[in-house]
Tab-separated table of C-alpha atoms and ligand atoms in Angstrom:
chain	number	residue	atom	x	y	z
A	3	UNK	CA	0.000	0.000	0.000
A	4	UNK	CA	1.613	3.271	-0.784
A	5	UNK	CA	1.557	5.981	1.650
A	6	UNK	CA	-1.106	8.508	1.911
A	7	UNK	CA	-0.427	11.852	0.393
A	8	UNK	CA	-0.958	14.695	2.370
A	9	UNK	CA	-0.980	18.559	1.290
A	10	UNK	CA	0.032	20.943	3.842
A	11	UNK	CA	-0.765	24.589	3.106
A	12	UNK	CA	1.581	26.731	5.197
A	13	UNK	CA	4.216	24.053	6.133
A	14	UNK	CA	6.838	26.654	6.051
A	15	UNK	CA	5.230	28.509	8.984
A	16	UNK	CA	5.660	27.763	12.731
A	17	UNK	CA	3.116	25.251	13.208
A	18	UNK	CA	2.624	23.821	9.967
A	19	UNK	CA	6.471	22.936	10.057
A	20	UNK	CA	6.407	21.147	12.735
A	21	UNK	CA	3.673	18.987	11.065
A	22	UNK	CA	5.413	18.585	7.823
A	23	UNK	CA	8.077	17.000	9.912
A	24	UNK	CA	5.929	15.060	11.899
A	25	UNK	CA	4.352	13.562	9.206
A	26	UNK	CA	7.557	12.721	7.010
A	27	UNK	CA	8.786	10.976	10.171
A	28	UNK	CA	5.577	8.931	10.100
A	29	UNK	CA	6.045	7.686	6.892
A	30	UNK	CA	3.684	10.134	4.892
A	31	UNK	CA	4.179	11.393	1.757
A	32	UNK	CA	4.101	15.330	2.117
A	33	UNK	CA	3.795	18.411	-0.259
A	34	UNK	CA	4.143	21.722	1.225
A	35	UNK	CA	2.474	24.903	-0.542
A	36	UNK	CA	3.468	27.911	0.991
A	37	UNK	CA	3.910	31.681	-0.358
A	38	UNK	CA	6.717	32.386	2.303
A	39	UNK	CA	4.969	35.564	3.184
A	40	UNK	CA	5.641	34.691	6.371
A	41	UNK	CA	6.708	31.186	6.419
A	42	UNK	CA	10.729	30.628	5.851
A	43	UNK	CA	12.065	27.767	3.304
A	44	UNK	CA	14.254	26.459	5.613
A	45	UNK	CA	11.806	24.916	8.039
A	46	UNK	CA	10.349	22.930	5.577
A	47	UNK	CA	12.269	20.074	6.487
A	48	UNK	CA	10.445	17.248	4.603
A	49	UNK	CA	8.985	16.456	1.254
A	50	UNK	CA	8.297	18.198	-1.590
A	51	UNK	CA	7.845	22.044	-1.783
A	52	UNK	CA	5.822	24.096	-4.240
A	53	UNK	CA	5.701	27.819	-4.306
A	54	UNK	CA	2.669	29.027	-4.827
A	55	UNK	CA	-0.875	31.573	-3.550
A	56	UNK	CA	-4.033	30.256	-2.693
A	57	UNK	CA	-5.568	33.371	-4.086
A	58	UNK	CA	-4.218	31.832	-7.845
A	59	UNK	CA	-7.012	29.353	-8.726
A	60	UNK	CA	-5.782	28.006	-11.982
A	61	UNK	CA	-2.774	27.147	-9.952
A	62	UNK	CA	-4.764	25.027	-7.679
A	63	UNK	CA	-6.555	23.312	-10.039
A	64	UNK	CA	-3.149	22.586	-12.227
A	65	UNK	CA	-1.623	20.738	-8.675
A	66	UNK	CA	-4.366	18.926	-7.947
A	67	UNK	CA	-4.511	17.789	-11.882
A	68	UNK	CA	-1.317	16.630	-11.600
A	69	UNK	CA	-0.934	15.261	-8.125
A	70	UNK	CA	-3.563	12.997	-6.223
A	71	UNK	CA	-3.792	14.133	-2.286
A	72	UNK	CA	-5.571	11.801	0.042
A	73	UNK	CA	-6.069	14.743	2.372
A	74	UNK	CA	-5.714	18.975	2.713
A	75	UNK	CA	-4.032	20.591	6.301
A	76	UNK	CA	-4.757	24.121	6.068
A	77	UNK	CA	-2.507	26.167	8.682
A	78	UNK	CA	-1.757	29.238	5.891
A	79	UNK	CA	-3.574	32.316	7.596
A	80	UNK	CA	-2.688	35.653	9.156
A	81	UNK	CA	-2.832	35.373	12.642
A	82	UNK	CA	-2.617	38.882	14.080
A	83	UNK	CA	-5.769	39.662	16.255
A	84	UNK	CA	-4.770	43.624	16.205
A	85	UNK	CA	-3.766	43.888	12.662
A	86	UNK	CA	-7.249	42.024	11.714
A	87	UNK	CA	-9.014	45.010	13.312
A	88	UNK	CA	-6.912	47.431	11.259
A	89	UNK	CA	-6.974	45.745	8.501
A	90	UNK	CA	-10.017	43.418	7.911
A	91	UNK	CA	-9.867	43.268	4.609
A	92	UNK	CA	-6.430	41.296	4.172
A	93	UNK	CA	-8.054	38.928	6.598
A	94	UNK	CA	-11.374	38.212	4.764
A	95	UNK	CA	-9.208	37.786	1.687
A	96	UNK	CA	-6.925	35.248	3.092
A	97	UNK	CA	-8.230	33.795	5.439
A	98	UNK	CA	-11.391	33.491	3.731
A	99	UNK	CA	-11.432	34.269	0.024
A	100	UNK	CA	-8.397	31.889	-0.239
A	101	UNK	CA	-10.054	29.165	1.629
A	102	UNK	CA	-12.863	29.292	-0.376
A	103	UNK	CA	-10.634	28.768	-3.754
A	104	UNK	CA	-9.026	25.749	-1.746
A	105	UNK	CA	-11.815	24.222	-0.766
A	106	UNK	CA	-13.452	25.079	-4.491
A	107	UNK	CA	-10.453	23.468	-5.851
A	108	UNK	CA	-10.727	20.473	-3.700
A	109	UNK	CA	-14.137	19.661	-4.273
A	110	UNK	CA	-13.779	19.894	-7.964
A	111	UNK	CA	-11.438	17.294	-7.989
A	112	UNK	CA	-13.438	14.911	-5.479
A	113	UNK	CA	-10.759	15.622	-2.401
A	114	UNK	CA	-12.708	14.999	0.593
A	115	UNK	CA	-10.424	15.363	3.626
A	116	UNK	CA	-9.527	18.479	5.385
A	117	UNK	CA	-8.167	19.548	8.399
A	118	UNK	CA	-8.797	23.324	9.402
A	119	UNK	CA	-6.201	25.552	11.938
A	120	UNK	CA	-9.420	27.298	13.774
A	121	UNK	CA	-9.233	29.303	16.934
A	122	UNK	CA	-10.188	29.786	20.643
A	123	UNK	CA	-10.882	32.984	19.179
A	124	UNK	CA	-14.503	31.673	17.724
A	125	UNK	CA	-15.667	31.699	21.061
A	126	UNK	CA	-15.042	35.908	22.077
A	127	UNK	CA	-15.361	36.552	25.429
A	128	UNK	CA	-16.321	33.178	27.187
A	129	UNK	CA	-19.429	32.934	29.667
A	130	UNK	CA	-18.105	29.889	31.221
A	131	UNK	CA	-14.552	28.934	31.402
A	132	UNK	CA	-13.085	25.934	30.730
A	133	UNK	CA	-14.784	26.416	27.382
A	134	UNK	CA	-16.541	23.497	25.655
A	135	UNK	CA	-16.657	23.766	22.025
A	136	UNK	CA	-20.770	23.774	21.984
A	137	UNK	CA	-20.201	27.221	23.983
A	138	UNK	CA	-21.798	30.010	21.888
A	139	UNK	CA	-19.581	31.212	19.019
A	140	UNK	CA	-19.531	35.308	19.028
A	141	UNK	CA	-16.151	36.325	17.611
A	142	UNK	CA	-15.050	39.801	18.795
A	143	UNK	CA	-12.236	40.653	16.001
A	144	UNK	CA	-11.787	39.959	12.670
A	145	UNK	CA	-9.651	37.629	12.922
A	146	UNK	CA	-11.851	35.251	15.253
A	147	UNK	CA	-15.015	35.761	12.588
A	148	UNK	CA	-12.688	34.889	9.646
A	149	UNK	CA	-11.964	31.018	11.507
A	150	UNK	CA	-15.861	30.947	12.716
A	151	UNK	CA	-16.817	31.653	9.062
A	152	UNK	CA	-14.577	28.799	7.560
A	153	UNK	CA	-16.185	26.769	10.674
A	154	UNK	CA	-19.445	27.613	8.754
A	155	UNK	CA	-18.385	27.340	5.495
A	156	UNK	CA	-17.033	23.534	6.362
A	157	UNK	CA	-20.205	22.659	7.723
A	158	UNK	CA	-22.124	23.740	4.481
A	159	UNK	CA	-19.524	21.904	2.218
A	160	UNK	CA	-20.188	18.735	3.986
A	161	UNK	CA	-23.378	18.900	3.499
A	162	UNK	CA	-23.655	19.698	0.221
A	163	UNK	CA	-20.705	18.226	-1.311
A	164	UNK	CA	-19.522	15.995	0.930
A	165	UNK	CA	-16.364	17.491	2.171
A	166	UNK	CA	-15.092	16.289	5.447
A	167	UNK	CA	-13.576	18.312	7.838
A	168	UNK	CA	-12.059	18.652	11.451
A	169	UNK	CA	-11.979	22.110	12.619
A	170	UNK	CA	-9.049	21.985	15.367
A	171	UNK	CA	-9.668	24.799	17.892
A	172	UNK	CA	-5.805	26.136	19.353
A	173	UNK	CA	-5.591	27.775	22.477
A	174	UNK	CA	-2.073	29.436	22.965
A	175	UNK	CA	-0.151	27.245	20.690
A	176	UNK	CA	3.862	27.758	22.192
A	177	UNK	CA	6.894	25.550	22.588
A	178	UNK	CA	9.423	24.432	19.907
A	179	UNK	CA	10.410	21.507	18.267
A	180	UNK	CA	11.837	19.009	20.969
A	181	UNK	CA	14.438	18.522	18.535
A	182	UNK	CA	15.565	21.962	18.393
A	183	UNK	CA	15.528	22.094	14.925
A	184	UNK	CA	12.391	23.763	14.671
A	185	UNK	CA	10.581	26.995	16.426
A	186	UNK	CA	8.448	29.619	16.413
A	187	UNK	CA	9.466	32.986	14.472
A	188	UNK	CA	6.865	35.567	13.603
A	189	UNK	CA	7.975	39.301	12.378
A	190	UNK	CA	6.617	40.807	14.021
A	191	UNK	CA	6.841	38.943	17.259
A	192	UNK	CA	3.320	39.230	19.148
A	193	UNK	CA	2.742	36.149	21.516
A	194	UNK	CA	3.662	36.332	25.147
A	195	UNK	CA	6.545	33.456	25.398
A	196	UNK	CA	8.618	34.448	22.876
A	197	UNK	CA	8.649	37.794	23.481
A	198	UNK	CA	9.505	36.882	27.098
A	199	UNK	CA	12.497	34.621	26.225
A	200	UNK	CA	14.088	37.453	24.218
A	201	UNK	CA	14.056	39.632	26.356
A	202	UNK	CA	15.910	37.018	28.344
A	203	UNK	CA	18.181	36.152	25.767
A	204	UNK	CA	19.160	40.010	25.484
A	205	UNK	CA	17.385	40.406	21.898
A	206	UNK	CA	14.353	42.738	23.423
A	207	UNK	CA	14.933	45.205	26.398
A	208	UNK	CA	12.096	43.873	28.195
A	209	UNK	CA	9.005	41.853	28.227
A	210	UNK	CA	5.756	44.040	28.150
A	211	UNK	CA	2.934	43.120	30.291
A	212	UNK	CA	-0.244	44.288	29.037
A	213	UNK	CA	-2.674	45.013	32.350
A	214	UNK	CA	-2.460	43.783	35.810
A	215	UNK	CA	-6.093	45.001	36.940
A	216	UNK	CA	-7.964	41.985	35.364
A	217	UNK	CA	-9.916	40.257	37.308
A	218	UNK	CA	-7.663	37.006	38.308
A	219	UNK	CA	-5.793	35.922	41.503
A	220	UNK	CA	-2.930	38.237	40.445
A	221	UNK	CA	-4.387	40.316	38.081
A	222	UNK	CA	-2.559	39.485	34.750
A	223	UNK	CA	-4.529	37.416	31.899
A	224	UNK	CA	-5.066	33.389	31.774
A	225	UNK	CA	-3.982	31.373	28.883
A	226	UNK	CA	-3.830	27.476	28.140
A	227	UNK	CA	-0.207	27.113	26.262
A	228	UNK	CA	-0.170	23.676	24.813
A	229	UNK	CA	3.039	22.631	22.512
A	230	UNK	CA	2.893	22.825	18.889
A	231	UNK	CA	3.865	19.320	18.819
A	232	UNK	CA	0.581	18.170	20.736
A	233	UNK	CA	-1.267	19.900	18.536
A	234	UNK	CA	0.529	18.227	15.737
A	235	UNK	CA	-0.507	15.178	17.189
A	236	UNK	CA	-3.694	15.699	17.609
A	237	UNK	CA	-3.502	16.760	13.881
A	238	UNK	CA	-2.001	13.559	13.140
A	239	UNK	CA	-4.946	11.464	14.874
A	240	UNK	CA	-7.753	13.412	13.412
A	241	UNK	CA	-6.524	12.783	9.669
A	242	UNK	CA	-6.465	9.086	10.800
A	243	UNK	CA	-10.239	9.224	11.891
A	244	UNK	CA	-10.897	10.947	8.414
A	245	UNK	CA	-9.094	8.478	6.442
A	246	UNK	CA	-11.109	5.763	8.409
A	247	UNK	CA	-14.109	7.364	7.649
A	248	UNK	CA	-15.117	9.319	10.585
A	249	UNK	CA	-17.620	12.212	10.321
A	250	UNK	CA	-16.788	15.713	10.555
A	251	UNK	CA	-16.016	17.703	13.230
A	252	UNK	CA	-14.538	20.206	15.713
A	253	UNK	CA	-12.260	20.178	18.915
A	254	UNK	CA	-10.649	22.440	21.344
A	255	UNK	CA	-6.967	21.960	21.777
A	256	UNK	CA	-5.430	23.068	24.987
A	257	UNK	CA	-3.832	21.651	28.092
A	258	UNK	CA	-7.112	22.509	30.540
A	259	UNK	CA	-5.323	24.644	32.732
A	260	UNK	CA	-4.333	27.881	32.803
A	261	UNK	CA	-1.252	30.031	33.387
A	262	UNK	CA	-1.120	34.148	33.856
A	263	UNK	CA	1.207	36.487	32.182
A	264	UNK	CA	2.909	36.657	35.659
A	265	UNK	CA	3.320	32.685	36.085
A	266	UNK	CA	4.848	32.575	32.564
A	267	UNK	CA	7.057	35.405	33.433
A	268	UNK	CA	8.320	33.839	36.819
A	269	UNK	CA	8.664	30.275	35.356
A	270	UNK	CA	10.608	31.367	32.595
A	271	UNK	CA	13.051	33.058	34.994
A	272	UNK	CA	13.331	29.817	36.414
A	273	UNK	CA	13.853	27.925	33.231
A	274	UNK	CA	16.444	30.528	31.784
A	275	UNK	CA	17.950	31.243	34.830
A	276	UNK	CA	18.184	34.602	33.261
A	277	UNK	CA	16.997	38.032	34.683
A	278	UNK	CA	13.921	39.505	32.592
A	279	UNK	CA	13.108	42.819	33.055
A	280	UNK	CA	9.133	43.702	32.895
A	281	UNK	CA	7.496	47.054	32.164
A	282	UNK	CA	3.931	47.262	33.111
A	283	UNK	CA	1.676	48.567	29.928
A	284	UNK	CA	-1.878	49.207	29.801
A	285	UNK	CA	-4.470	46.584	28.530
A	286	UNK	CA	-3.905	45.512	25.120
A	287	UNK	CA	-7.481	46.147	23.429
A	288	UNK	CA	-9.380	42.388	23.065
A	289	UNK	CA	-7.678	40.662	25.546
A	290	UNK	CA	-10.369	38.473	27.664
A	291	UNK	CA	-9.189	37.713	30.760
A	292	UNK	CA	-9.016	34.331	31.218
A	293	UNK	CA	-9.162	31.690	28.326
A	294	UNK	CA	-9.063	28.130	29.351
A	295	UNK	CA	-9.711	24.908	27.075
A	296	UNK	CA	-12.311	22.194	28.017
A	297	UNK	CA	-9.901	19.912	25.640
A	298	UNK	CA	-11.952	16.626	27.227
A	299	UNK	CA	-13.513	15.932	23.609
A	300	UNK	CA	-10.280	15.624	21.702
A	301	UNK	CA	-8.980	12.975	24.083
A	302	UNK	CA	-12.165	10.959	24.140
A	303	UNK	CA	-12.953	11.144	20.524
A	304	UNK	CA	-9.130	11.314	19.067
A	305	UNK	CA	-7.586	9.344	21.574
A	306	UNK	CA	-5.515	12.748	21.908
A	307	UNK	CA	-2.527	12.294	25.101
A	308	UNK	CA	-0.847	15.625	25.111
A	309	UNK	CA	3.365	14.704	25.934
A	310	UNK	CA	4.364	18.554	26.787
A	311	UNK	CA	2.024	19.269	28.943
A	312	UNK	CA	4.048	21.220	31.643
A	313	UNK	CA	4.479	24.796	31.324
A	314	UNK	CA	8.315	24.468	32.172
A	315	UNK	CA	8.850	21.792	29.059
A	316	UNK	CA	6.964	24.081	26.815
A	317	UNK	CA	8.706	27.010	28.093
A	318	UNK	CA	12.443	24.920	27.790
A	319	UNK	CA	12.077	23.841	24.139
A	320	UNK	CA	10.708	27.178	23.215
A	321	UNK	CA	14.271	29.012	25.295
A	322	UNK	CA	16.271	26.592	23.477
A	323	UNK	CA	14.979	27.588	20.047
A	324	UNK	CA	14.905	31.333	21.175
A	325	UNK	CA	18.879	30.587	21.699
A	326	UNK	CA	19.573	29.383	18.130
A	327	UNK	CA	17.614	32.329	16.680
A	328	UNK	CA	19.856	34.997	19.153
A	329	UNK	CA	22.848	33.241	17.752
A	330	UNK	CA	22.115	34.085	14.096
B	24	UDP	N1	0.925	39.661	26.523
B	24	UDP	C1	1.692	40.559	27.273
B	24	UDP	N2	2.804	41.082	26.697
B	24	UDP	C2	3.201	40.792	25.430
B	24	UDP	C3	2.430	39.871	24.666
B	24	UDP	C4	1.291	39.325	25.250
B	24	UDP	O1	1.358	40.872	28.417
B	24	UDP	O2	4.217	41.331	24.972
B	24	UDP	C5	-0.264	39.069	27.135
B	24	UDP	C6	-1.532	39.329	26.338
B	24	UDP	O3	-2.102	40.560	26.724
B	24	UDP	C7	-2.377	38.113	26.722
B	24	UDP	C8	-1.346	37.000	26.934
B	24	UDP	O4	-0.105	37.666	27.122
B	24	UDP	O5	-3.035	38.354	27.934
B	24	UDP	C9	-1.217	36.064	25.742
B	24	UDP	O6	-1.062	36.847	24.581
B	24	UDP	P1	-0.606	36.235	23.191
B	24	UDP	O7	-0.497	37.389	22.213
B	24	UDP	O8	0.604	35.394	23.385
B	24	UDP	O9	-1.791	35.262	22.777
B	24	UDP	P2	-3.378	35.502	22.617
B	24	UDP	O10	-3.976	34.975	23.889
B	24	UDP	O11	-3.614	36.958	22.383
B	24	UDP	O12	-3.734	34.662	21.446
């Protein structure tokens, strides 16, 4: 039996690379298409590799004419909550728009597996927290309508055409490559770990904390971090439940508990060993307070066992990755 092919759209970016490699280790066959706007060539570090836009159609149709994919991972969207309320339109397009030709392109060629890179952010502001995923859906950016509206869009496929989909819902995706040959680099940098470990590694002056009169035990904001390579996993296990035929679906993705600014702060101190100097900044605008996964589905139904569950591992791989990158 050969092995199943799978396309990954936005393997060269920080969590879609980790799942290229993933799956080359596991004996898939893997094609990344990627328009390096913000992923890197470099961490594509198995399979083939085709340049290419999901915005150019007749491109799409042309791969799938000449290539036969058992199933579509989509991680290639903009990701920047405050940018998506500046800029809506970009995020529409692309995260949107683009889908849309994917899936158009699929469908047209009788592909019926995909696996969607949706959000905590479909839920808003949660009214009860850990946060199931039948909790209502009321998006409060752009960015967190643009994943709800592909959440919509998949449902509507299915039924009309077919298509099935699992719609995997991050929390705080963090952590590094266990290897250490893999990590996290966004330009800009906006997510709370790494911007913490550079400015232990000397690359930022400081780390920024964004409101300390929220209303949690010490007043900083609540996130779940779970490693990008559990969420590969659970990646991993729902393409196997949609090559065995499951139905469609949707799951949260997070550890289940939850860590404030000031924990990460203080246990990556601890993990570094380094000093990290922290300037206290107003509330960043859209923050909610506390955002915690109820991740119970994804084990029950995927058989999903996250390994990096502690915040120190996922704070350690992500330092020693941060450590490559100051070296550069
Ligand atoms: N945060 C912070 N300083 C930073 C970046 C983030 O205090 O430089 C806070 C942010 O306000 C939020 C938490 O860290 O409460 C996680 O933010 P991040 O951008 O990493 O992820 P989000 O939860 O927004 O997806």
């Amino acid at each position: 039996m050969t092995s199943p092919h799978i396309l990954v759209v936005g393997g060269a970016g920080y969590i879609g690379s980790h799942m290229v490699k993933m799956l080359a280790a596991q004996g898939y066959a893997v094609t990344t298409l990627d328009n390096l706007s913000t992923g890197y060539r470099d961490a594509i570090v198995g399979g083939e590799f085709i340049h290419g836009d999901l915005a150019d159609r007749p491109a799409l149709d042309r791969l799938f004419a000449e290539q036969t994919f058992d199933a579509v991972m989509h991680f290639a969207s903009y990701i920047q909550v405050g940018e998506s309320v500046k800029e809506p339109a970009k995020y529409y397009e692309n995260n949107v728009t683009n889908t849309l030709n994917l899936l158009d392109a699929m469908v047209s060629r009788g592909i019926k597996r995909f696996i969607f890179s949706s959000s905590a952010a479909v839920y808003g502001d949660p009214h009860t927290v850990p946060i199931p995923e039948n909790h209502s859906k009321d998006p409060i950016n752009p960015y967190g309508r643009t994943k709800w509206i592909v959440e919509q869009i998949l449902s509507d496929y299915d039924t009309a055409y077919g298509l099935k989909s699992v719609s995997l819902r991050y929390f705080n995706a963090a952590g590094a490559d266990p290897q250490g040959q893999l990590g996290e680099r966004h330009e800009p940098e906006t997510h709370l770990i790494p911007l913490v470990l550079r400015a232990a590694s000397g690359r930022a002056p400081d780390i920024k904390v964004f409101g300390r009169d929220y209303d949690t035990p010490d007043g900083t904001c609540i996130r779940d971090y779970v490693h990008v390579e559990d969420l590969c996993s659970a990646h991993r296990l729902a393409l196997d439940g949609l090559m065995q035929g499951k139905a469609s679906s949707a799951y949260n993705l997070g550890n289940g508990s939850g860590f404030s600014v000031a924990e990460v702060i203080a246990t990556s101190i601890q993990v570094t060993g380094c000093n990290i100097p922290v300037t206290d900044q107003p509330r960043r605008a859209g923050d909610p307070p506390r955002l915690v996964a109820d991740a119970r589905r994804a084990r029950a139904e995927l058989g999903w066992h996250p390994q990096f569950d502690s915040l120190d591992t996922i704070i350690a791989h992500a330092w020693a990755w941060e450590q490559k990158l100051a070296k550069r």
